[in-house]
Amino acid sequence: MLVELRGSGLEELKILTSARELLEKGEVLDVTWYREKLYVAGKPDKWQNCVAADTRGRLVNSTGSVLDGGVFDGSISMAGGRPLAAILGDGSVVTWGLGFSGGDSRSVRDKLKNVLQIQATVNAFAAILGDGSVVTWGLANAGGDSSEVRDQLKNVQQIQATSGAFAAIRGDGSVVAWGDADFGGDISAVRDQLNTVQQIQATRHAHESFTDSAAFAAILGDGSVVTWGGASSGGDSSEVRDQLKNVQQVQATSHAFAAILGEGSIVTWGDAGWGGDSSVVRGQLNNVQQIQATERAFAAILRDGSVVTWGEAFSGGDDSAVRGQLNNVQQIQGTSLAFAAILGNGSVVTWGNAGFGGDSSAVRDQLTSVQQIQSTYAAFAAILADGSVVTWGRAAMGGDSSAVRDKLRNVQQIQASAQAFAAILSDGSVVTWGHGLSGGDSSAVRDQLNCNYA
């Protein structure tokens, strides 16, 4: 049984007694928080006032104390605890984590064959099959239900996602979108402009309940850009439309976009406080090669290996404390509020919110010969040249890998959900850590995770 609850305050949302206890007893099967609603699978007669949500979308306990963006102490995750999905070598799919956010794919298991690519919103998945069709599952109004556009989802080449909607590029360069309209699921206003689409980028927030909109930006064959979705999240690019020519790449924070033009300059739009205004550093943004983003700030790598940042200082928009170290930068990765840069010598420099991975001092001596970095909402994981892994950041979101450290050998690749990591080893096996309901606990599907992955 799936029950949808919503209310205007704490008194109307008396939902769970002890989340951990009810889950262990099987009286509550799953929960997920989406757009000021709490979806609960279980027995309604067990709901009492212990964990609920207030009118601002924050999670609180029975004493009224605000929890830190979700219940990260292992009891339960309600704020966008995204599950994980793996494509096996035979083209089938294994999912785990929060069930009706996409962790349970049993309803579409028979359709998930010859899968080529999977994309995810916070609470749903979309898979492209070998014949160009698409299969979706998860929370219906977050993109898990594509029935209204099923007949249009043919010859699909690529899918992009905001935190609440999907957009698919078809072979003829047209676009099909579905999901929450405020998050880009409705393209009716720009459908006629979406021709010869080459690439789509999306604003997104790892925790859906903390934002009310998101947007897409599509690069067309002539180098121009078409945007749609929430205007405040970058869906309205009218003020910079004339500048968006010969666009090579687009990157996004939660509420703003940044486009690299052919000559290496940058055009930004969207919420000014979230990176949409780059005027302060405009004179420095020349010969830009690559852009990376946190939820509220951008970091651009220039041709000479230096870095320019802008956006909210607390979220990585101010690199002044480490600017002297940012030389010969090869790659940058971001959590929601911090950046990590790999230098040419294989060392790593971090900045931004310390609790979200911006402080790597505890593992600095271990960060040598780093080949790749991946991130969750608040933690980083680095693969070293010898195939071992170093993690830092918020422990409950993957920053603490001590429980699986001995298993992390010969790691070839790491993928991440909002709060957990999954490492693929050279023998095709998978090691997971982080928040259990976000994919950090793969014990239920361990026997299936013994193939090669796409």
CSV table of C-alpha atoms in Angstrom, one decimal:
chain,number,residue,atom,x,y,z
A,1,MET,CA,0.0,0.0,0.0
A,2,LEU,CA,1.3,3.4,-1.0
A,3,VAL,CA,-0.1,6.4,0.9
A,4,GLU,CA,0.5,10.1,0.1
A,5,LEU,CA,0.5,12.5,3.0
A,6,ARG,CA,0.8,16.3,3.0
A,7,GLY,CA,-0.1,19.0,5.4
A,8,SER,CA,0.5,22.6,6.4
A,9,GLY,CA,2.5,22.0,9.6
A,10,LEU,CA,3.9,19.6,12.1
A,11,GLU,CA,0.5,18.8,13.6
A,12,GLU,CA,-0.9,17.6,10.3
A,13,LEU,CA,2.0,15.4,9.6
A,14,LYS,CA,2.1,12.9,12.5
A,15,ILE,CA,3.6,10.1,10.6
A,16,LEU,CA,6.2,7.8,12.1
A,17,THR,CA,7.0,6.6,15.6
A,18,SER,CA,10.5,5.2,15.3
A,19,ALA,CA,11.6,4.9,11.7
A,20,ARG,CA,14.2,2.3,12.4
A,21,GLU,CA,12.0,0.2,14.5
A,22,LEU,CA,9.1,0.2,12.1
A,23,LEU,CA,11.4,-0.7,9.2
A,24,GLU,CA,12.9,-3.5,11.1
A,25,LYS,CA,9.4,-4.9,12.0
A,26,GLY,CA,8.2,-4.5,8.4
A,27,GLU,CA,5.4,-2.2,9.5
A,28,VAL,CA,6.8,0.6,7.3
A,29,LEU,CA,8.2,-0.6,4.0
A,30,ASP,CA,9.6,2.6,2.5
A,31,VAL,CA,9.4,6.3,2.7
A,32,THR,CA,10.4,9.1,0.4
A,33,TRP,CA,10.0,12.9,0.6
A,34,TYR,CA,9.0,14.7,-2.6
A,35,ARG,CA,7.6,18.2,-3.2
A,36,GLU,CA,6.3,18.8,0.4
A,37,LYS,CA,4.7,15.3,0.4
A,38,LEU,CA,5.8,12.3,2.4
A,39,TYR,CA,5.1,9.0,0.6
A,40,VAL,CA,4.9,6.1,3.0
A,41,ALA,CA,4.5,2.4,2.2
A,42,GLY,CA,3.2,0.5,5.3
A,43,LYS,CA,0.4,0.4,7.8
A,44,PRO,CA,-1.2,3.7,8.5
A,45,ASP,CA,-2.3,2.8,12.1
A,46,LYS,CA,1.3,2.9,13.2
A,47,TRP,CA,1.9,6.6,12.4
A,48,GLN,CA,2.5,8.8,15.3
A,49,ASN,CA,4.4,12.1,15.9
A,50,CYS,CA,8.1,11.4,15.9
A,51,VAL,CA,9.6,12.3,12.5
A,52,ALA,CA,7.7,14.8,10.3
A,53,ALA,CA,8.1,17.8,8.1
A,54,ASP,CA,7.4,21.4,8.9
A,55,THR,CA,6.0,24.1,6.5
A,56,ARG,CA,9.4,24.9,5.1
A,57,GLY,CA,10.1,21.4,4.0
A,58,ARG,CA,12.6,20.7,6.8
A,59,LEU,CA,12.7,17.4,8.7
A,60,VAL,CA,12.0,17.7,12.4
A,61,ASN,CA,11.7,15.3,15.3
A,62,SER,CA,9.0,15.2,18.0
A,63,THR,CA,10.7,17.9,20.1
A,64,GLY,CA,10.6,20.3,17.1
A,65,SER,CA,14.4,20.1,16.6
A,66,VAL,CA,15.4,20.6,13.0
A,67,LEU,CA,17.3,17.6,11.5
A,68,ASP,CA,20.2,18.2,9.2
A,69,GLY,CA,18.6,17.9,5.8
A,70,GLY,CA,17.3,14.4,6.5
A,71,VAL,CA,17.8,11.7,9.0
A,72,PHE,CA,21.4,10.7,8.4
A,73,ASP,CA,22.0,8.7,11.5
A,74,GLY,CA,21.1,5.4,9.8
A,75,SER,CA,17.4,5.4,10.8
A,76,ILE,CA,15.9,6.6,7.6
A,77,SER,CA,16.4,8.9,4.7
A,78,MET,CA,13.5,11.1,3.6
A,79,ALA,CA,15.1,13.9,1.6
A,80,GLY,CA,16.0,12.6,-1.8
A,81,GLY,CA,18.0,9.5,-0.7
A,82,ARG,CA,18.4,8.3,-4.3
A,83,PRO,CA,18.8,4.6,-4.9
A,84,LEU,CA,21.3,3.0,-7.4
A,85,ALA,CA,20.9,1.0,-10.6
A,86,ALA,CA,23.5,-1.1,-12.3
A,87,ILE,CA,23.4,-2.4,-15.9
A,88,LEU,CA,24.7,-5.9,-16.1
A,89,GLY,CA,26.8,-7.4,-18.9
A,90,ASP,CA,23.7,-9.1,-20.4
A,91,GLY,CA,21.8,-5.8,-20.6
A,92,SER,CA,19.6,-6.5,-17.6
A,93,VAL,CA,19.4,-4.1,-14.6
A,94,VAL,CA,19.8,-4.5,-10.9
A,95,THR,CA,18.5,-1.8,-8.5
A,96,TRP,CA,18.7,-1.3,-4.8
A,97,GLY,CA,18.0,1.4,-2.2
A,98,LEU,CA,14.8,3.2,-1.4
A,99,GLY,CA,12.1,1.1,-3.1
A,100,PHE,CA,9.5,3.4,-4.7
A,101,SER,CA,12.1,6.0,-5.5
A,102,GLY,CA,13.4,3.5,-8.0
A,103,GLY,CA,15.2,1.0,-5.8
A,104,ASP,CA,12.5,-1.5,-6.6
A,105,SER,CA,12.3,-2.2,-10.3
A,106,ARG,CA,10.2,-5.4,-10.2
A,107,SER,CA,7.3,-3.8,-11.9
A,108,VAL,CA,9.4,-3.3,-15.1
A,109,ARG,CA,11.9,-6.1,-14.7
A,110,ASP,CA,10.6,-8.0,-17.8
A,111,LYS,CA,11.1,-4.9,-19.9
A,112,LEU,CA,14.6,-4.1,-18.7
A,113,LYS,CA,16.5,-6.1,-21.4
A,114,ASN,CA,19.3,-4.9,-23.7
A,115,VAL,CA,19.6,-1.7,-21.6
A,116,LEU,CA,22.2,0.8,-23.0
A,117,GLN,CA,21.9,3.8,-20.6
A,118,ILE,CA,20.2,4.8,-17.4
A,119,GLN,CA,19.5,8.3,-16.2
A,120,ALA,CA,17.9,9.3,-12.9
A,121,THR,CA,15.9,12.1,-11.2
A,122,VAL,CA,15.9,12.1,-7.4
A,123,ASN,CA,13.0,9.7,-7.2
A,124,ALA,CA,12.8,7.8,-10.6
A,125,PHE,CA,14.9,6.1,-13.3
A,126,ALA,CA,14.7,6.1,-17.1
A,127,ALA,CA,16.5,3.4,-19.2
A,128,ILE,CA,17.2,3.5,-22.9
A,129,LEU,CA,16.9,0.1,-24.6
A,130,GLY,CA,18.8,-1.2,-27.6
A,131,ASP,CA,15.8,-0.5,-29.9
A,132,GLY,CA,15.6,3.2,-28.9
A,133,SER,CA,12.6,2.8,-26.6
A,134,VAL,CA,12.5,3.9,-23.0
A,135,VAL,CA,11.4,2.2,-19.7
A,136,THR,CA,10.7,4.3,-16.6
A,137,TRP,CA,10.1,3.4,-13.0
A,138,GLY,CA,10.0,5.1,-9.6
A,139,LEU,CA,7.8,7.9,-8.2
A,140,ALA,CA,5.3,8.7,-11.0
A,141,ASN,CA,5.2,12.5,-10.8
A,142,ALA,CA,9.1,12.7,-10.6
A,143,GLY,CA,9.4,11.0,-14.0
A,144,GLY,CA,8.7,7.4,-13.1
A,145,ASP,CA,5.5,7.4,-15.3
A,146,SER,CA,6.1,8.1,-19.0
A,147,SER,CA,2.8,6.7,-20.2
A,148,GLU,CA,1.7,10.0,-21.7
A,149,VAL,CA,4.7,10.2,-24.0
A,150,ARG,CA,5.3,6.5,-24.5
A,151,ASP,CA,4.4,6.6,-28.2
A,152,GLN,CA,6.9,9.4,-28.7
A,153,LEU,CA,9.8,7.7,-27.0
A,154,LYS,CA,11.3,6.0,-30.1
A,155,ASN,CA,14.8,6.2,-31.5
A,156,VAL,CA,16.0,7.8,-28.3
A,157,GLN,CA,19.7,8.5,-28.3
A,158,GLN,CA,20.3,10.3,-25.0
A,159,ILE,CA,18.4,11.2,-21.8
A,160,GLN,CA,19.1,14.0,-19.4
A,161,ALA,CA,17.4,14.7,-16.0
A,162,THR,CA,16.6,17.5,-13.6
A,163,SER,CA,15.7,16.4,-10.1
A,164,GLY,CA,12.0,16.0,-11.1
A,165,ALA,CA,11.8,15.5,-14.9
A,166,PHE,CA,13.4,13.8,-17.9
A,167,ALA,CA,14.3,15.1,-21.4
A,168,ALA,CA,15.1,12.6,-24.2
A,169,ILE,CA,16.9,13.5,-27.5
A,170,ARG,CA,15.7,11.4,-30.4
A,171,GLY,CA,17.6,10.5,-33.5
A,172,ASP,CA,16.1,13.3,-35.5
A,173,GLY,CA,17.3,15.9,-33.0
A,174,SER,CA,13.8,16.5,-31.5
A,175,VAL,CA,13.1,16.3,-27.7
A,176,VAL,CA,10.5,14.5,-25.6
A,177,ALA,CA,10.1,15.5,-22.0
A,178,TRP,CA,8.0,14.2,-19.0
A,179,GLY,CA,7.7,14.5,-15.3
A,180,ASP,CA,7.1,17.6,-13.1
A,181,ALA,CA,6.4,20.6,-15.3
A,182,ASP,CA,8.1,23.0,-12.8
A,183,PHE,CA,11.2,20.9,-13.2
A,184,GLY,CA,11.2,20.9,-17.0
A,185,GLY,CA,8.7,18.1,-17.8
A,186,ASP,CA,6.7,20.4,-20.1
A,187,ILE,CA,8.3,21.5,-23.4
A,188,SER,CA,5.1,22.9,-25.1
A,189,ALA,CA,6.4,26.5,-25.0
A,190,VAL,CA,9.6,25.6,-26.9
A,191,ARG,CA,8.8,22.4,-28.8
A,192,ASP,CA,9.0,24.1,-32.2
A,193,GLN,CA,12.5,25.4,-31.4
A,194,LEU,CA,13.9,22.1,-30.3
A,195,ASN,CA,15.3,20.9,-33.6
A,196,THR,CA,18.8,19.5,-34.3
A,197,VAL,CA,19.5,19.2,-30.5
A,198,GLN,CA,23.0,18.0,-29.9
A,199,GLN,CA,23.3,18.1,-26.1
A,200,ILE,CA,21.1,18.9,-23.0
A,201,GLN,CA,22.2,20.1,-19.6
A,202,ALA,CA,20.0,20.4,-16.5
A,203,THR,CA,20.0,22.3,-13.2
A,204,ARG,CA,19.3,19.9,-10.4
A,205,HIS,CA,19.3,19.7,-6.6
A,206,ALA,CA,20.3,16.5,-4.8
A,207,HIS,CA,17.5,17.0,-2.3
A,208,GLU,CA,14.3,17.7,-4.2
A,209,SER,CA,12.4,19.0,-1.2
A,210,PHE,CA,14.8,22.0,-0.9
A,211,THR,CA,13.9,23.6,-4.3
A,212,ASP,CA,10.7,24.3,-6.1
A,213,SER,CA,11.9,24.2,-9.7
A,214,ALA,CA,14.6,23.2,-12.2
A,215,ALA,CA,15.4,23.7,-15.8
A,216,PHE,CA,16.9,22.3,-19.0
A,217,ALA,CA,19.2,23.9,-21.6
A,218,ALA,CA,19.6,22.4,-25.0
A,219,ILE,CA,22.5,23.2,-27.4
A,220,LEU,CA,21.3,23.1,-31.0
A,221,GLY,CA,23.3,22.2,-34.1
A,222,ASP,CA,23.9,25.9,-34.9
A,223,GLY,CA,25.4,26.5,-31.5
A,224,SER,CA,22.4,28.4,-30.1
A,225,VAL,CA,20.6,27.4,-26.9
A,226,VAL,CA,17.0,26.8,-26.0
A,227,THR,CA,15.9,26.7,-22.3
A,228,TRP,CA,12.7,25.6,-20.5
A,229,GLY,CA,11.5,24.8,-17.0
A,230,GLY,CA,11.5,27.0,-13.9
A,231,ALA,CA,12.4,30.6,-14.9
A,232,SER,CA,14.2,31.3,-11.6
A,233,SER,CA,16.3,28.1,-12.1
A,234,GLY,CA,17.7,29.2,-15.6
A,235,GLY,CA,14.7,28.2,-17.7
A,236,ASP,CA,14.5,31.8,-19.0
A,237,SER,CA,17.6,32.8,-21.0
A,238,SER,CA,16.0,35.7,-22.9
A,239,GLU,CA,18.4,38.3,-21.4
A,240,VAL,CA,21.4,36.5,-22.8
A,241,ARG,CA,19.9,35.0,-25.9
A,242,ASP,CA,21.9,37.2,-28.3
A,243,GLN,CA,25.1,36.1,-26.6
A,244,LEU,CA,24.5,32.4,-26.8
A,245,LYS,CA,26.1,31.7,-30.1
A,246,ASN,CA,28.7,29.0,-31.0
A,247,VAL,CA,28.1,27.4,-27.6
A,248,GLN,CA,30.4,24.4,-27.0
A,249,GLN,CA,29.4,23.2,-23.5
A,250,VAL,CA,26.9,24.1,-20.8
A,251,GLN,CA,27.2,23.4,-17.1
A,252,ALA,CA,24.7,24.0,-14.3
A,253,THR,CA,24.3,24.7,-10.6
A,254,SER,CA,20.9,24.2,-9.0
A,255,HIS,CA,19.5,27.5,-10.3
A,256,ALA,CA,21.9,28.8,-13.0
A,257,PHE,CA,23.7,27.8,-16.2
A,258,ALA,CA,27.1,28.7,-17.6
A,259,ALA,CA,27.9,28.2,-21.3
A,260,ILE,CA,31.4,28.1,-22.8
A,261,LEU,CA,31.6,29.8,-26.2
A,262,GLY,CA,33.8,28.8,-29.1
A,263,GLU,CA,36.5,31.4,-28.3
A,264,GLY,CA,36.6,30.3,-24.6
A,265,SER,CA,34.5,33.0,-23.0
A,266,ILE,CA,31.6,32.4,-20.7
A,267,VAL,CA,27.9,33.4,-20.7
A,268,THR,CA,25.9,32.9,-17.5
A,269,TRP,CA,22.2,33.2,-16.6
A,270,GLY,CA,19.7,32.2,-13.9
A,271,ASP,CA,19.8,33.0,-10.2
A,272,ALA,CA,22.6,35.5,-9.6
A,273,GLY,CA,23.3,34.2,-6.1
A,274,TRP,CA,23.8,30.7,-7.4
A,275,GLY,CA,26.3,31.5,-10.2
A,276,GLY,CA,24.0,33.2,-12.7
A,277,ASP,CA,26.0,36.4,-12.4
A,278,SER,CA,29.7,36.1,-13.4
A,279,SER,CA,30.3,39.9,-13.9
A,280,VAL,CA,32.8,40.1,-11.0
A,281,VAL,CA,35.2,37.7,-12.8
A,282,ARG,CA,34.2,38.3,-16.4
A,283,GLY,CA,37.6,39.8,-17.2
A,284,GLN,CA,39.3,36.6,-16.0
A,285,LEU,CA,37.1,34.2,-17.9
A,286,ASN,CA,39.2,33.8,-21.1
A,287,ASN,CA,40.4,30.6,-22.7
A,288,VAL,CA,38.1,28.5,-20.6
A,289,GLN,CA,38.5,24.8,-21.2
A,290,GLN,CA,36.1,23.2,-18.8
A,291,ILE,CA,33.5,24.1,-16.1
A,292,GLN,CA,32.4,22.2,-13.1
A,293,ALA,CA,29.7,23.2,-10.5
A,294,THR,CA,28.5,22.7,-7.0
A,295,GLU,CA,24.8,23.5,-6.3
A,296,ARG,CA,25.6,27.2,-5.8
A,297,ALA,CA,28.9,27.9,-7.5
A,298,PHE,CA,31.0,27.4,-10.6
A,299,ALA,CA,34.7,26.6,-11.2
A,300,ALA,CA,36.3,27.1,-14.6
A,301,ILE,CA,39.6,25.6,-15.6
A,302,LEU,CA,41.6,27.9,-18.0
A,303,ARG,CA,44.0,26.8,-20.7
A,304,ASP,CA,47.0,27.5,-18.5
A,305,GLY,CA,45.7,25.2,-15.7
A,306,SER,CA,44.5,27.9,-13.4
A,307,VAL,CA,41.0,28.2,-12.0
A,308,VAL,CA,38.4,30.9,-11.7
A,309,THR,CA,35.4,30.6,-9.4
A,310,TRP,CA,32.2,32.5,-8.8
A,311,GLY,CA,28.8,32.1,-7.1
A,312,GLU,CA,28.2,31.6,-3.4
A,313,ALA,CA,31.5,31.8,-1.5
A,314,PHE,CA,30.5,29.3,1.1
A,315,SER,CA,29.7,26.7,-1.6
A,316,GLY,CA,33.0,26.9,-3.5
A,317,GLY,CA,32.6,30.3,-5.2
A,318,ASP,CA,35.6,31.7,-3.3
A,319,ASP,CA,38.9,29.9,-3.9
A,320,SER,CA,41.1,32.6,-2.4
A,321,ALA,CA,42.4,30.3,0.4
A,322,VAL,CA,43.8,27.8,-2.0
A,323,ARG,CA,44.4,29.9,-5.2
A,324,GLY,CA,48.1,29.6,-4.9
A,325,GLN,CA,47.9,25.8,-5.0
A,326,LEU,CA,45.6,25.7,-8.1
A,327,ASN,CA,48.2,25.3,-10.8
A,328,ASN,CA,48.2,22.7,-13.6
A,329,VAL,CA,44.6,21.6,-12.7
A,330,GLN,CA,43.5,18.7,-14.8
A,331,GLN,CA,40.0,17.9,-13.5
A,332,ILE,CA,37.5,19.3,-11.0
A,333,GLN,CA,34.7,17.5,-9.2
A,334,GLY,CA,32.1,18.9,-6.9
A,335,THR,CA,29.8,17.9,-4.0
A,336,SER,CA,26.8,20.1,-3.3
A,337,LEU,CA,28.9,22.7,-1.5
A,338,ALA,CA,32.6,22.0,-2.2
A,339,PHE,CA,35.1,21.4,-5.0
A,340,ALA,CA,38.1,19.0,-5.4
A,341,ALA,CA,40.7,19.6,-8.1
A,342,ILE,CA,43.2,17.0,-9.3
A,343,LEU,CA,46.6,18.6,-10.2
A,344,GLY,CA,49.0,17.4,-12.8
A,345,ASN,CA,51.1,15.7,-10.2
A,346,GLY,CA,48.2,13.6,-9.0
A,347,SER,CA,47.6,15.5,-5.7
A,348,VAL,CA,44.3,17.1,-4.8
A,349,VAL,CA,43.3,20.6,-3.6
A,350,THR,CA,39.9,21.1,-2.0
A,351,TRP,CA,37.8,24.2,-1.0
A,352,GLY,CA,34.3,25.2,-0.1
A,353,ASN,CA,32.2,24.0,2.8
A,354,ALA,CA,34.4,21.9,5.1
A,355,GLY,CA,31.7,19.5,6.2
A,356,PHE,CA,30.8,18.7,2.5
A,357,GLY,CA,34.3,17.7,1.5
A,358,GLY,CA,35.9,21.1,1.3
A,359,ASP,CA,38.5,20.1,4.0
A,360,SER,CA,40.7,17.1,2.9
A,361,SER,CA,43.4,17.7,5.5
A,362,ALA,CA,42.8,14.4,7.3
A,363,VAL,CA,43.6,12.4,4.1
A,364,ARG,CA,46.0,14.8,2.4
A,365,ASP,CA,49.0,12.5,2.7
A,366,GLN,CA,47.0,9.7,1.1
A,367,LEU,CA,45.9,11.7,-1.9
A,368,THR,CA,48.7,10.9,-4.3
A,369,SER,CA,48.6,9.6,-7.8
A,370,VAL,CA,44.8,10.3,-8.0
A,371,GLN,CA,43.3,9.2,-11.2
A,372,GLN,CA,39.6,10.1,-10.8
A,373,ILE,CA,37.3,11.6,-8.2
A,374,GLN,CA,33.5,11.0,-7.8
A,375,SER,CA,31.1,12.7,-5.3
A,376,THR,CA,27.9,12.3,-3.4
A,377,TYR,CA,25.9,15.2,-1.9
A,378,ALA,CA,28.5,15.7,0.8
A,379,ALA,CA,31.5,13.4,0.3
A,380,PHE,CA,34.3,12.6,-2.2
A,381,ALA,CA,35.9,9.3,-3.3
A,382,ALA,CA,39.2,9.3,-5.1
A,383,ILE,CA,40.6,6.3,-7.1
A,384,LEU,CA,44.4,6.1,-6.9
A,385,ALA,CA,46.8,4.7,-9.5
A,386,ASP,CA,47.1,1.4,-7.6
A,387,GLY,CA,43.3,0.9,-7.6
A,388,SER,CA,42.7,1.8,-4.0
A,389,VAL,CA,40.2,4.4,-2.8
A,390,VAL,CA,40.4,7.4,-0.4
A,391,THR,CA,37.3,9.1,0.9
A,392,TRP,CA,36.5,12.2,2.9
A,393,GLY,CA,33.6,14.4,3.7
A,394,ARG,CA,30.4,13.6,5.6
A,395,ALA,CA,30.7,10.0,6.9
A,396,ALA,CA,27.1,9.0,6.5
A,397,MET,CA,27.1,10.1,2.9
A,398,GLY,CA,30.1,8.0,1.8
A,399,GLY,CA,33.0,10.0,3.4
A,400,ASP,CA,33.8,7.0,5.7
A,401,SER,CA,34.7,3.9,3.8
A,402,SER,CA,36.5,2.2,6.7
A,403,ALA,CA,34.0,-0.7,6.8
A,404,VAL,CA,34.9,-1.7,3.2
A,405,ARG,CA,38.5,-0.5,3.0
A,406,ASP,CA,39.9,-4.0,2.6
A,407,LYS,CA,37.6,-4.7,-0.3
A,408,LEU,CA,38.4,-1.6,-2.2
A,409,ARG,CA,41.2,-3.0,-4.3
A,410,ASN,CA,41.7,-2.9,-8.1
A,411,VAL,CA,38.9,-0.4,-8.4
A,412,GLN,CA,38.1,0.6,-12.0
A,413,GLN,CA,35.2,2.9,-11.6
A,414,ILE,CA,33.1,4.6,-9.0
A,415,GLN,CA,29.5,5.8,-9.3
A,416,ALA,CA,27.5,7.8,-6.8
A,417,SER,CA,23.9,8.4,-5.6
A,418,ALA,CA,23.1,11.4,-3.4
A,419,GLN,CA,24.3,9.7,-0.3
A,420,ALA,CA,26.3,6.5,-1.3
A,421,PHE,CA,29.1,5.2,-3.5
A,422,ALA,CA,29.4,2.0,-5.6
A,423,ALA,CA,32.8,0.9,-6.8
A,424,ILE,CA,33.3,-1.6,-9.7
A,425,LEU,CA,36.3,-3.8,-9.2
A,426,SER,CA,38.5,-5.3,-12.0
A,427,ASP,CA,36.8,-8.7,-11.5
A,428,GLY,CA,33.3,-7.2,-12.1
A,429,SER,CA,32.2,-7.3,-8.5
A,430,VAL,CA,30.7,-4.2,-6.7
A,431,VAL,CA,31.5,-2.7,-3.3
A,432,THR,CA,29.1,-0.2,-1.8
A,433,TRP,CA,29.2,2.2,1.2
A,434,GLY,CA,27.4,5.2,2.5
A,435,HIS,CA,23.7,5.5,3.4
A,436,GLY,CA,22.0,2.2,3.1
A,437,LEU,CA,18.7,3.4,1.6
A,438,SER,CA,20.5,5.5,-0.9
A,439,GLY,CA,22.4,2.4,-2.3
A,440,GLY,CA,25.1,2.1,0.3
A,441,ASP,CA,23.8,-1.4,1.3
A,442,SER,CA,23.7,-3.7,-1.7
A,443,SER,CA,23.5,-7.0,0.3
A,444,ALA,CA,20.0,-7.8,-1.0
A,445,VAL,CA,21.3,-7.9,-4.6
A,446,ARG,CA,24.9,-9.0,-3.9
A,447,ASP,CA,24.5,-12.4,-5.8
A,448,GLN,CA,23.3,-10.5,-8.9
A,449,LEU,CA,26.2,-8.1,-8.9
A,450,ASN,CA,28.7,-10.5,-10.4
A,451,CYS,CA,28.8,-9.5,-14.0
A,452,ASN,CA,30.4,-6.8,-16.1
A,453,TYR,CA,28.7,-3.4,-16.1
A,454,ALA,CA,27.8,-1.0,-18.9
